Short mmCIF file of C-alpha atoms in Angstrom, two decimals:
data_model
loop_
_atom_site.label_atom_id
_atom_site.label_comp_id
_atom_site.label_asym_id
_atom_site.label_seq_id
_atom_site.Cartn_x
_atom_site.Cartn_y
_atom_site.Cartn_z
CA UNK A 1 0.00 0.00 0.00
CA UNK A 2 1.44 3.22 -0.74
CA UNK A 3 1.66 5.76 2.29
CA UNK A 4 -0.06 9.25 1.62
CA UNK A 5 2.80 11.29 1.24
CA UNK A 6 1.41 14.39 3.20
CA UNK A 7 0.73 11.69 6.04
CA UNK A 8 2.62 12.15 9.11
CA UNK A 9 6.01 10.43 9.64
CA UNK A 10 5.10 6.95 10.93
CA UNK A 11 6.20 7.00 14.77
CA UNK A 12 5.72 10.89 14.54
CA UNK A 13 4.86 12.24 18.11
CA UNK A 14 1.37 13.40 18.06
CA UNK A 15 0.92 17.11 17.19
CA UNK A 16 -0.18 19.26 20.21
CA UNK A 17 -3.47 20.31 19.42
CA UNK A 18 -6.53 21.88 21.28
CA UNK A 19 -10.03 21.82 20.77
CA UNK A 20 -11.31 24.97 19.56
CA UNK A 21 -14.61 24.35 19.28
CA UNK A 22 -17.39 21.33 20.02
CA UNK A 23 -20.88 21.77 18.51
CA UNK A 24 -23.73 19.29 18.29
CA UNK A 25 -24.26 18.13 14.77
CA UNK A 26 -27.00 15.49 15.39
CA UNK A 27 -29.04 13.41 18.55
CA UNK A 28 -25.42 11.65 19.24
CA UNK A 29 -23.38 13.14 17.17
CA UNK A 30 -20.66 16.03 17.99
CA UNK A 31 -17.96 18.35 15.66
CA UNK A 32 -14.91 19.19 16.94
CA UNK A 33 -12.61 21.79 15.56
CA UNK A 34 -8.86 20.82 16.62
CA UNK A 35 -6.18 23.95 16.21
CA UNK A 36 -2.24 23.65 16.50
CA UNK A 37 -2.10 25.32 19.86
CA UNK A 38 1.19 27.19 18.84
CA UNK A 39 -1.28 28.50 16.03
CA UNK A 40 0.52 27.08 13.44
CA UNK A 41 -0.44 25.29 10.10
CA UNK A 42 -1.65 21.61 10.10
CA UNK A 43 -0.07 18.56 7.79
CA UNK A 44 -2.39 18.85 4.28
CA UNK A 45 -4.61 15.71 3.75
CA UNK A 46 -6.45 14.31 1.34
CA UNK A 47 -10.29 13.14 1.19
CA UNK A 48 -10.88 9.93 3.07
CA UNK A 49 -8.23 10.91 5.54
CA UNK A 50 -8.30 9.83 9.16
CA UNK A 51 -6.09 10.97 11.60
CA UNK A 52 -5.62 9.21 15.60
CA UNK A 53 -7.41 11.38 18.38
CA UNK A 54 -5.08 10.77 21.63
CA UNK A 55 -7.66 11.41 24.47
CA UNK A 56 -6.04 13.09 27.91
CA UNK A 57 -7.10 10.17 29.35
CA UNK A 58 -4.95 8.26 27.16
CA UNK A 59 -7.53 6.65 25.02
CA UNK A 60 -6.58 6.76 21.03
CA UNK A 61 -9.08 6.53 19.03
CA UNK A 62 -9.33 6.80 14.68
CA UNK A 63 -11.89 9.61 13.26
CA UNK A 64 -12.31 10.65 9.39
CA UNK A 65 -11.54 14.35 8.89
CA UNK A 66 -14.90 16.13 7.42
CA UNK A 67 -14.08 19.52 7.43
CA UNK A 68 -12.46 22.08 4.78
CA UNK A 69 -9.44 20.19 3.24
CA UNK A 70 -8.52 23.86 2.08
CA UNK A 71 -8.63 25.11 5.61
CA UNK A 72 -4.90 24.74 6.80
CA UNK A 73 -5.06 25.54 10.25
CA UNK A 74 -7.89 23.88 11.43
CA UNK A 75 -9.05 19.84 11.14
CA UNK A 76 -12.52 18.74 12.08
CA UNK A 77 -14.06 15.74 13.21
CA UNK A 78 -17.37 14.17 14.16
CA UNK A 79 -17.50 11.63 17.23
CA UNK A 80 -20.45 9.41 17.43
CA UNK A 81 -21.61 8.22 20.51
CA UNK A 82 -21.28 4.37 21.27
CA UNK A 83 -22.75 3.06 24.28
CA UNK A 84 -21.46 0.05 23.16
CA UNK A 85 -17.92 1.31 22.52
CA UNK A 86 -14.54 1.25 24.86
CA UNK A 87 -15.16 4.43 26.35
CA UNK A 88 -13.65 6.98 23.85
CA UNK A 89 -16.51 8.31 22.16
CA UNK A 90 -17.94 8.68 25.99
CA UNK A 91 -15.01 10.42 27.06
CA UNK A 92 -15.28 13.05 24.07
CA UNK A 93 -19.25 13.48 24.96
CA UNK A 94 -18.91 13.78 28.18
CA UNK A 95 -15.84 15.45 29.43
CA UNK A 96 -13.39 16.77 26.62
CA UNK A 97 -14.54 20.44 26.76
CA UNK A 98 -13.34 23.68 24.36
CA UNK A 99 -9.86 24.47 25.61
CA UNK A 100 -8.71 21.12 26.24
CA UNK A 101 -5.46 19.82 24.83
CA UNK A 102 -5.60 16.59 22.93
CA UNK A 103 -2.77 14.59 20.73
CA UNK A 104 -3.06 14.07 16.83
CA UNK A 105 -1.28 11.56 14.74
CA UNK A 106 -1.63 10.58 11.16
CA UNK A 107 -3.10 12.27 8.64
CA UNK A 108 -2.73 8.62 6.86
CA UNK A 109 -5.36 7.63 3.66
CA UNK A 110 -6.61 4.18 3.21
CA UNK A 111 -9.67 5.32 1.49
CA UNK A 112 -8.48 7.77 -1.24
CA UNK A 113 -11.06 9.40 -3.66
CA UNK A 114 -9.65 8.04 -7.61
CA UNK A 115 -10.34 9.63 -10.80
CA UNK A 116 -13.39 8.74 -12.14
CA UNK A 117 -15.98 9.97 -14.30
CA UNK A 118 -18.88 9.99 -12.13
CA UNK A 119 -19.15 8.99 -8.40
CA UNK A 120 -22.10 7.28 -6.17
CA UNK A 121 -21.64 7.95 -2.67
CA UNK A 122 -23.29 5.75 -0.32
CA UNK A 123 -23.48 6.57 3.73
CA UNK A 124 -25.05 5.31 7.14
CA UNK A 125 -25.37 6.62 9.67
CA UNK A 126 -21.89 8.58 11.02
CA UNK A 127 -20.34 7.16 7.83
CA UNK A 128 -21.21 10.31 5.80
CA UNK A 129 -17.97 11.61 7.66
CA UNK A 130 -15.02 10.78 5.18
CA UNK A 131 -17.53 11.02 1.79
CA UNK A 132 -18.07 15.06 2.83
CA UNK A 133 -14.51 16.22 1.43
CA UNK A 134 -14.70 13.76 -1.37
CA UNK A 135 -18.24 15.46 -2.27
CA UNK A 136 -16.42 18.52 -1.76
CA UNK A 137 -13.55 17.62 -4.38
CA UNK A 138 -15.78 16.28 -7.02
CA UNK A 139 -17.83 19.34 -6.99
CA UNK A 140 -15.14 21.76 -7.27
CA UNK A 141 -13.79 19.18 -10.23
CA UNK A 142 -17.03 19.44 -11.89
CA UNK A 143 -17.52 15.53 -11.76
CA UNK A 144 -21.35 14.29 -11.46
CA UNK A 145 -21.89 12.63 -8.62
CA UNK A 146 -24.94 11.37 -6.63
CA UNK A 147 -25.05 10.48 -2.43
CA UNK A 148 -27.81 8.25 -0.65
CA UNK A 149 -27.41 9.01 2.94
CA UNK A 150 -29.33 6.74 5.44
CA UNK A 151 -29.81 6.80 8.91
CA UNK A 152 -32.40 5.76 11.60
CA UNK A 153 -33.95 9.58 12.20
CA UNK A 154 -33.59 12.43 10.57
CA UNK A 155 -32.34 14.26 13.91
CA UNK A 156 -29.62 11.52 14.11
CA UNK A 157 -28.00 12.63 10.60
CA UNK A 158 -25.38 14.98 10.98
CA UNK A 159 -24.42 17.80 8.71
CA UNK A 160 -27.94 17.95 6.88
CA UNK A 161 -27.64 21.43 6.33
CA UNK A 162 -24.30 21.06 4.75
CA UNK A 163 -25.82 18.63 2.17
CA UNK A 164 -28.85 20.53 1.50
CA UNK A 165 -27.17 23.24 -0.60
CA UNK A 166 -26.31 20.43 -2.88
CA UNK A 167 -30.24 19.93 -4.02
CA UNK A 168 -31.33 16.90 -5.64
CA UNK A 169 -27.73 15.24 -5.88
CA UNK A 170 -28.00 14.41 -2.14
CA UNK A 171 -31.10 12.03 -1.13
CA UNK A 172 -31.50 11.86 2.43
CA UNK A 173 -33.17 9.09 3.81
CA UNK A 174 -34.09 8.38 7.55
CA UNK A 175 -35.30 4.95 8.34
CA UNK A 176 -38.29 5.91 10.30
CA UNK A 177 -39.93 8.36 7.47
CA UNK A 178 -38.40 6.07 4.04
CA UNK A 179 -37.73 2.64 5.09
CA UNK A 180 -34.16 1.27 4.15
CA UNK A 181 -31.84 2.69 1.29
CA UNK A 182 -32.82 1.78 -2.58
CA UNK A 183 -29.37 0.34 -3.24
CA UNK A 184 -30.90 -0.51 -6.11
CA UNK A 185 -31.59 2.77 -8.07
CA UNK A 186 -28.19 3.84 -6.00
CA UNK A 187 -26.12 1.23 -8.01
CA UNK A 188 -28.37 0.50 -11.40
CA UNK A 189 -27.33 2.04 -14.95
CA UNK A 190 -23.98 3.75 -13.65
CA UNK A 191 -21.88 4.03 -16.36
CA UNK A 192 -17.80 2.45 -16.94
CA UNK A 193 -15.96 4.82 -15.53
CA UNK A 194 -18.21 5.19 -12.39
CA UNK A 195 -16.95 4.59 -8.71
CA UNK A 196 -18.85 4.09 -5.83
CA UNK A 197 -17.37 5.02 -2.42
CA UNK A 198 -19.45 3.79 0.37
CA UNK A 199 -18.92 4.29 4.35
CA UNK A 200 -21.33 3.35 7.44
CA UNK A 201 -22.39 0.05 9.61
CA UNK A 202 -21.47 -3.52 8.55
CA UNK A 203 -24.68 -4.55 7.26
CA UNK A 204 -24.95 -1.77 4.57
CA UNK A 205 -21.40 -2.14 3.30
CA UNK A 206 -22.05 -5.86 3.26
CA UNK A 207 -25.24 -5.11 1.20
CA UNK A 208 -23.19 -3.21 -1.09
CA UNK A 209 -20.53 -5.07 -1.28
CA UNK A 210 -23.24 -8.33 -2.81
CA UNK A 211 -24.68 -6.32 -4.85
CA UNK A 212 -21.30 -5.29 -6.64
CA UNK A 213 -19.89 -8.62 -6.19
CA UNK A 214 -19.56 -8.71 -10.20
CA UNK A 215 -17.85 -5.18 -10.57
CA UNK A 216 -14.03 -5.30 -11.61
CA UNK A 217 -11.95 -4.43 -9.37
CA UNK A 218 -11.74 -1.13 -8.31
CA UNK A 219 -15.18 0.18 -8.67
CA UNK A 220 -16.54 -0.23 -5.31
CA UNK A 221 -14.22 1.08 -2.61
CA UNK A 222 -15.41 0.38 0.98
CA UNK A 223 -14.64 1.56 4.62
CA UNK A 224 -15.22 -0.14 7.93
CA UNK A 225 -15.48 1.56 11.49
CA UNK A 226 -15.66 -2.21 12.85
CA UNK A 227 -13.54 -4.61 11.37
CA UNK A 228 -15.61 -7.91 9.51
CA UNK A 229 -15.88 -11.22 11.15
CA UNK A 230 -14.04 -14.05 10.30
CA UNK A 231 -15.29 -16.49 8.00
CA UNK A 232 -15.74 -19.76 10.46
CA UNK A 233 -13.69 -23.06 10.57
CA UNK A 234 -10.34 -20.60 9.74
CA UNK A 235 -7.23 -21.96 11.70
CA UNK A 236 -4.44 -20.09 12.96
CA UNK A 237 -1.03 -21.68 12.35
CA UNK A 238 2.02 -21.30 14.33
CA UNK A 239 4.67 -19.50 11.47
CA UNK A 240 8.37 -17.95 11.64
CA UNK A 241 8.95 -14.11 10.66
CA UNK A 242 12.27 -13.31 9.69
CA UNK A 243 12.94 -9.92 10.73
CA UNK A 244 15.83 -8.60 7.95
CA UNK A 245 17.57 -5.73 9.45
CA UNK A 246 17.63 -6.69 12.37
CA UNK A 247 18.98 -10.53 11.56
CA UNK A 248 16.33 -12.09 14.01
CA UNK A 249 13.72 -14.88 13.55
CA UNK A 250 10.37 -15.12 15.83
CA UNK A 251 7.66 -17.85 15.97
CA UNK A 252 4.45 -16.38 16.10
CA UNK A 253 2.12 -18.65 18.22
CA UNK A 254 -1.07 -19.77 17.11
CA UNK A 255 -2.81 -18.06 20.45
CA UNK A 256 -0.88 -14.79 19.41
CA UNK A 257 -1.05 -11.98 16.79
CA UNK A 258 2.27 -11.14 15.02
CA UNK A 259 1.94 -7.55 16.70
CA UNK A 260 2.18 -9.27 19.99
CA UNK A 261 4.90 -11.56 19.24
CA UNK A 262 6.98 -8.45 17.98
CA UNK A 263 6.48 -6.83 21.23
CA UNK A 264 7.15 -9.47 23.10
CA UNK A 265 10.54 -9.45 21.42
CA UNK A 266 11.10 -5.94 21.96
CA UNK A 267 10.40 -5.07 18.37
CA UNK A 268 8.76 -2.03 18.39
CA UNK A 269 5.96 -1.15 15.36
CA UNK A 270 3.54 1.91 16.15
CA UNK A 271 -0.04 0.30 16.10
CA UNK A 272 -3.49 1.77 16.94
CA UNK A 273 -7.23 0.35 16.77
CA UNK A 274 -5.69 -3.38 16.61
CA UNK A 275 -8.96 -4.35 13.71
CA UNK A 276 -7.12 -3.76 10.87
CA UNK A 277 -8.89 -0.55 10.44
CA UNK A 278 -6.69 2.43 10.56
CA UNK A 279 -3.16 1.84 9.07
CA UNK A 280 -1.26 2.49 11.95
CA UNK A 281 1.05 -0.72 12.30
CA UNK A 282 1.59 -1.16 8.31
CA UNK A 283 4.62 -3.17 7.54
CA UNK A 284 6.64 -4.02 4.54
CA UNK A 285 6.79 -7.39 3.27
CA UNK A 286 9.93 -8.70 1.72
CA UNK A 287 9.05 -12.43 1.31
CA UNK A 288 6.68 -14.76 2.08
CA UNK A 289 2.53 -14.30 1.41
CA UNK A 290 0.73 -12.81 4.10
CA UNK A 291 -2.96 -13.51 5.36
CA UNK A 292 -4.34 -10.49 4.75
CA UNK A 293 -7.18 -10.26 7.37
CA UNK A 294 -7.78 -6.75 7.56
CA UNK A 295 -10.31 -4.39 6.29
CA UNK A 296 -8.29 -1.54 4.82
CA UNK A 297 -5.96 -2.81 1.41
CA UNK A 298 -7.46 -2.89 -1.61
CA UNK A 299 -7.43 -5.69 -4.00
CA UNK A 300 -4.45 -4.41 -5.49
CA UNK A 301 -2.41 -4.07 -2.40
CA UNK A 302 -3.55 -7.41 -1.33
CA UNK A 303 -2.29 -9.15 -5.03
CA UNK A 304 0.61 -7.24 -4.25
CA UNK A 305 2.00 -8.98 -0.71
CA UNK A 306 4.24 -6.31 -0.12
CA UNK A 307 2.95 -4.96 2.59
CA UNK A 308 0.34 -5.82 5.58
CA UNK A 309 -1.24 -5.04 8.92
CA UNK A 310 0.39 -7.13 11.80
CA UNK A 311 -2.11 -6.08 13.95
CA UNK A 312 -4.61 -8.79 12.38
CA UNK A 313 -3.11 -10.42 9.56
CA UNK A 314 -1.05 -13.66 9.67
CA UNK A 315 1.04 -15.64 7.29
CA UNK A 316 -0.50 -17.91 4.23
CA UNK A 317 3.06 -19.50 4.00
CA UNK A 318 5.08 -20.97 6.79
CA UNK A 319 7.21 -18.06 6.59
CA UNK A 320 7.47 -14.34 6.32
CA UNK A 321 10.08 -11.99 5.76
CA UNK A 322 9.53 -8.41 7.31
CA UNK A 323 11.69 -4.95 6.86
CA UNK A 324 11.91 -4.77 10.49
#
């Protein structure tokens, strides 16, 4: 996978940033502005960017930036409440007020907006997040696009009155006044050169995903806030990683991940939600095929073996070589 080169430097200390401003945006829902609290500019990104939140109570947690890509000095994100969650989105609802300093890592891009010649965005729920710049970008390009945003109430749906100066291009439609999204007319007739970007809960991207199931590669490009579940009956194998610069070789249990057996061997690699999901702990591959079992590479990456996520992923062959 190749890194975004405006990202951060991988093992970067966080920027020093404060919260300038937190506004409601829907029933659950709230927008933060962070600022450099020495005023100064912020790292450029690109649309589908997210960027690790480090909470002062030490939580770190991965949000899509939403705001004004054009905007240098000022990022903004949108934190969904979880009662279900680890705490994090909690912690930002509850206590993180204006004022408070938090830390910032990343911008990194696993979910970059291609040229095409027409889009169809598809979002649930808090997944309209990381589609907002790439609406943004395709309008100022003058590329026709379309959105169906879902969610369960219209109150729930953030940033309605950003979308509404779009007209007709963006359909909103809450659950309790339309029913479910037509992913039919959302996916029907679109032309060659279409894309479809599509962000929200597991059940719509899985819908999605079936009903492209027949698209080349490339078309559909999906992102997860909760990594998929396993297929059943898979079987973790013990496997040796060969670690080339340093000239060491590890066995990675069957009852451990290969982030934890690097760790345990004092091999330090920077890693963050632990699904899969954001990037963080991507490694280079230098032999060997890897079992990719994230939810972040692309098909092409994934043909590619050159790279993976040791948070998750494993080892198809008995052995891997890694530029550790």
């Amino acid at each position: 996978m190749v890194s975004d080169p405006r990202a951060s430097r991988p093992g970067a200390a966080p920027l020093d940033l404060h919260v300038a401003r937190k506004e409601r945006a829907a029933d659950g829902v709230v927008a933060l502005t962070l600022r450099r609290a020495d005023g100064g500019r912020l790292p450029d990104w690109s649309p589908g960017a997210h960027v690790d939140l480090v909470l002062p109570n030490g939580t770190t947690r991965q949000y899509s930036l939403c705001g004004d890509r054009w905007d240098a000095h000022a990022y903004r994100i949108a934190v969904l409440r979880e009662p279900a969650g680890r705490g994090g989105s909690a912690f930002v609802h509850d206590d993180l007020a204006e004022g408070d300093r938090v830390g910032l890592g990343g911008p990194r891009n696993g979910f970059r907006l291609v040229p095409a010649g027409r889009y169809a965005f598809i979002a649930g729920g808090i997944g309209i997040t990381p589609l907002l710049p790439m609406i943004d970008q395709a309008e100022r390009q003058g590329v026709p696009w379309t959105l169906r945003y879902g969610g369960r109430t219209r109150s729930s749906m953030a940033f309605l009155d950003e979308l509404a100066a779009y007209g007709a291009k963006a359909t909103i439609v809450p659950h309790d006044e339309h029913g479910p999204l037509d992913l039919a007319a959302a996916l029907t007739g679109l032309p060659g050169d279409a894309r479809i970007y599509c962000c929200g809960p597991a059940g719509l991207l899985d819908a999605v995903a079936a009903r492209c199931a027949d698209l080349p590669p490339g078309r559909l490009r999906l992102e997860r806030f909760v990594a998929a579940a396993r297929a059943d009956g898979t079987v973790d194998d013990a496997f040796q990683v060969e670690l080339r610069r340093s000239g060491r070789t590890l066995t990675v249990a069957p009852s451990e991940t290969l982030l934890d057996a690097l760790g345990a061997a004092g091999v330090s690699v920077l890693s963050s939600c632990g699904q899969g999901l954001c990037g963080t702990c991507e490694t280079t591959v230098l032999d060997g095929v890897p079992d990719h079992r994230d939810a972040l590479l692309d098909d092409a990456d994934r043909a590619a073996g050159d790279c993976m996520l040791v948070c998750v992923s494993r080892a198809a062959s008995a052995r891997l070589v890694l530029d550790l």
